[in-house]
C-alpha positions as semicolon CSV with decimal commas, in nm:
position;residue;x (nm);y (nm);z (nm)
1;Q;0,283;-0,131;-0,712
2;V;0,417;-0,134;-0,410
3;Q;0,443;0,082;-0,110
4;L;0,768;0,127;0,077
5;V;0,814;0,249;0,441
6;E;1,140;0,338;0,584
7;S;1,203;0,382;0,932
8;G;1,490;0,358;1,211
9;G;1,695;0,665;1,123
10;G;1,848;0,918;1,391
11;L;2,154;1,106;1,528
12;V;2,416;0,882;1,609
13;Q;2,778;0,928;1,761
14;A;3,054;0,862;1,481
15;G;3,111;0,463;1,555
16;G;2,783;0,391;1,647
17;S;2,532;0,152;1,489
18;L;2,141;0,194;1,343
19;R;1,943;-0,090;1,246
20;L;1,673;0,054;0,945
21;S;1,387;-0,103;0,826
22;C;1,202;-0,099;0,506
23;A;0,814;-0,230;0,536
24;A;0,677;-0,333;0,205
25;S;0,314;-0,391;0,061
26;G;0,114;-0,407;-0,203
27;S;0,220;-0,647;-0,555
28;T;0,605;-0,728;-0,399
29;F;0,591;-1,039;-0,614
30;S;0,659;-0,819;-0,904
31;Y;0,969;-0,713;-0,727
32;P;1,225;-1,004;-0,676
33;N;1,482;-0,742;-0,554
34;M;1,524;-0,513;-0,287
35;G;1,776;-0,204;-0,250
36;W;1,908;0,027;-0,011
37;F;2,025;0,371;-0,147
38;R;2,121;0,691;0,046
39;Q;2,132;1,048;-0,078
40;A;2,405;1,298;0,104
41;P;2,346;1,709;0,087
42;G;2,491;1,830;-0,259
43;K;2,555;1,436;-0,377
44;E;2,378;1,224;-0,621
45;R;2,180;0,922;-0,515
46;E;2,420;0,624;-0,446
47;F;2,366;0,258;-0,404
48;V;2,428;0,092;-0,062
49;A;2,279;-0,266;-0,059
50;A;2,097;-0,479;-0,242
51;I;1,898;-0,810;-0,172
52;N;1,724;-1,104;-0,344
53;W;1,375;-1,197;-0,169
54;G;1,432;-1,525;-0,278
55;S;1,786;-1,644;-0,225
56;G;1,897;-1,356;-0,022
57;S;2,194;-1,330;-0,224
58;T;2,372;-0,970;-0,158
59;D;2,544;-0,735;-0,318
60;Y;2,712;-0,431;-0,145
61;A;2,869;-0,078;-0,228
62;D;3,277;-0,083;-0,154
63;S;3,216;0,176;0,076
64;V;3,028;-0,003;0,362
65;K;3,143;-0,360;0,279
66;G;3,227;-0,517;0,619
67;R;3,049;-0,239;0,792
68;F;2,683;-0,235;0,660
69;T;2,464;-0,583;0,645
70;I;2,127;-0,621;0,464
71;S;1,903;-0,875;0,524
72;R;1,526;-0,973;0,477
73;D;1,212;-1,136;0,636
74;N;1,011;-1,295;0,410
75;A;0,714;-1,375;0,648
76;K;0,693;-0,989;0,770
77;N;0,781;-0,813;0,399
78;T;1,104;-0,613;0,583
79;V;1,415;-0,557;0,428
80;Y;1,657;-0,450;0,705
81;L;1,990;-0,232;0,688
82;Q;2,232;-0,305;0,994
83;M;2,495;-0,033;1,004
84;N;2,763;-0,045;1,200
85;R;3,100;0,148;1,261
86;L;2,930;0,468;1,147
87;N;3,107;0,746;1,041
88;V;3,039;1,131;0,960
89;E;3,057;1,030;0,549
90;D;2,746;0,797;0,619
91;T;2,529;1,065;0,676
92;A;2,241;1,102;0,417
93;V;1,860;1,022;0,358
94;Y;1,839;0,638;0,326
95;Y;1,575;0,527;0,105
96;C;1,473;0,177;0,012
97;G;1,373;0,084;-0,336
98;A;1,185;-0,210;-0,515
99;C;1,357;-0,334;-0,823
100;S;1,134;-0,489;-1,107
101;A;1,089;-0,864;-1,224
102;G;1,347;-0,989;-1,422
103;R;1,637;-0,749;-1,291
104;R;1,964;-0,926;-1,200
105;L;2,062;-0,878;-0,846
106;Y;2,388;-0,693;-0,963
107;T;2,166;-0,438;-1,188
108;V;2,007;-0,314;-0,877
109;R;2,318;-0,079;-0,808
110;Y;2,209;0,121;-1,128
111;G;1,836;0,195;-1,005
112;C;1,499;0,027;-0,895
113;D;1,176;0,127;-1,014
114;Y;0,987;0,235;-0,656
115;W;1,128;0,439;-0,376
116;G;0,990;0,495;-0,022
117;Q;1,004;0,838;0,142
118;G;1,352;0,822;0,323
119;T;1,494;0,799;0,645
120;Q;1,745;1,076;0,771
121;V;2,059;0,935;0,902
122;T;2,281;1,165;1,065
123;V;2,647;1,080;1,240
124;S;2,805;1,320;1,464
125;S;3,144;1,359;1,530
């Protein structure tokens, strides 16, 4: 199993930026892909972005393309989500996910196996 700890959330003004971090520990070799998801009040958890540890290949939800960037630092076992031009609709709890071996990168958008506790992002107008 892996343990995931998110950090970097907070309160920002619309148009501002935040960078989220997800520190992974444990059996990370079993989880070749990592993802960011979010859940807003009254909404289902939705896919935001995914990345492959080895290749660095990425996948994004249409709602965040051009504004968010996912990246990883393999030496630190950490995945990042740089969020720019934030708007009120981005307000949500953001979760980091670890996705099982054998799963193609594009399948991450359908869910992962393990989750962190989440970090709150609130965007004010």
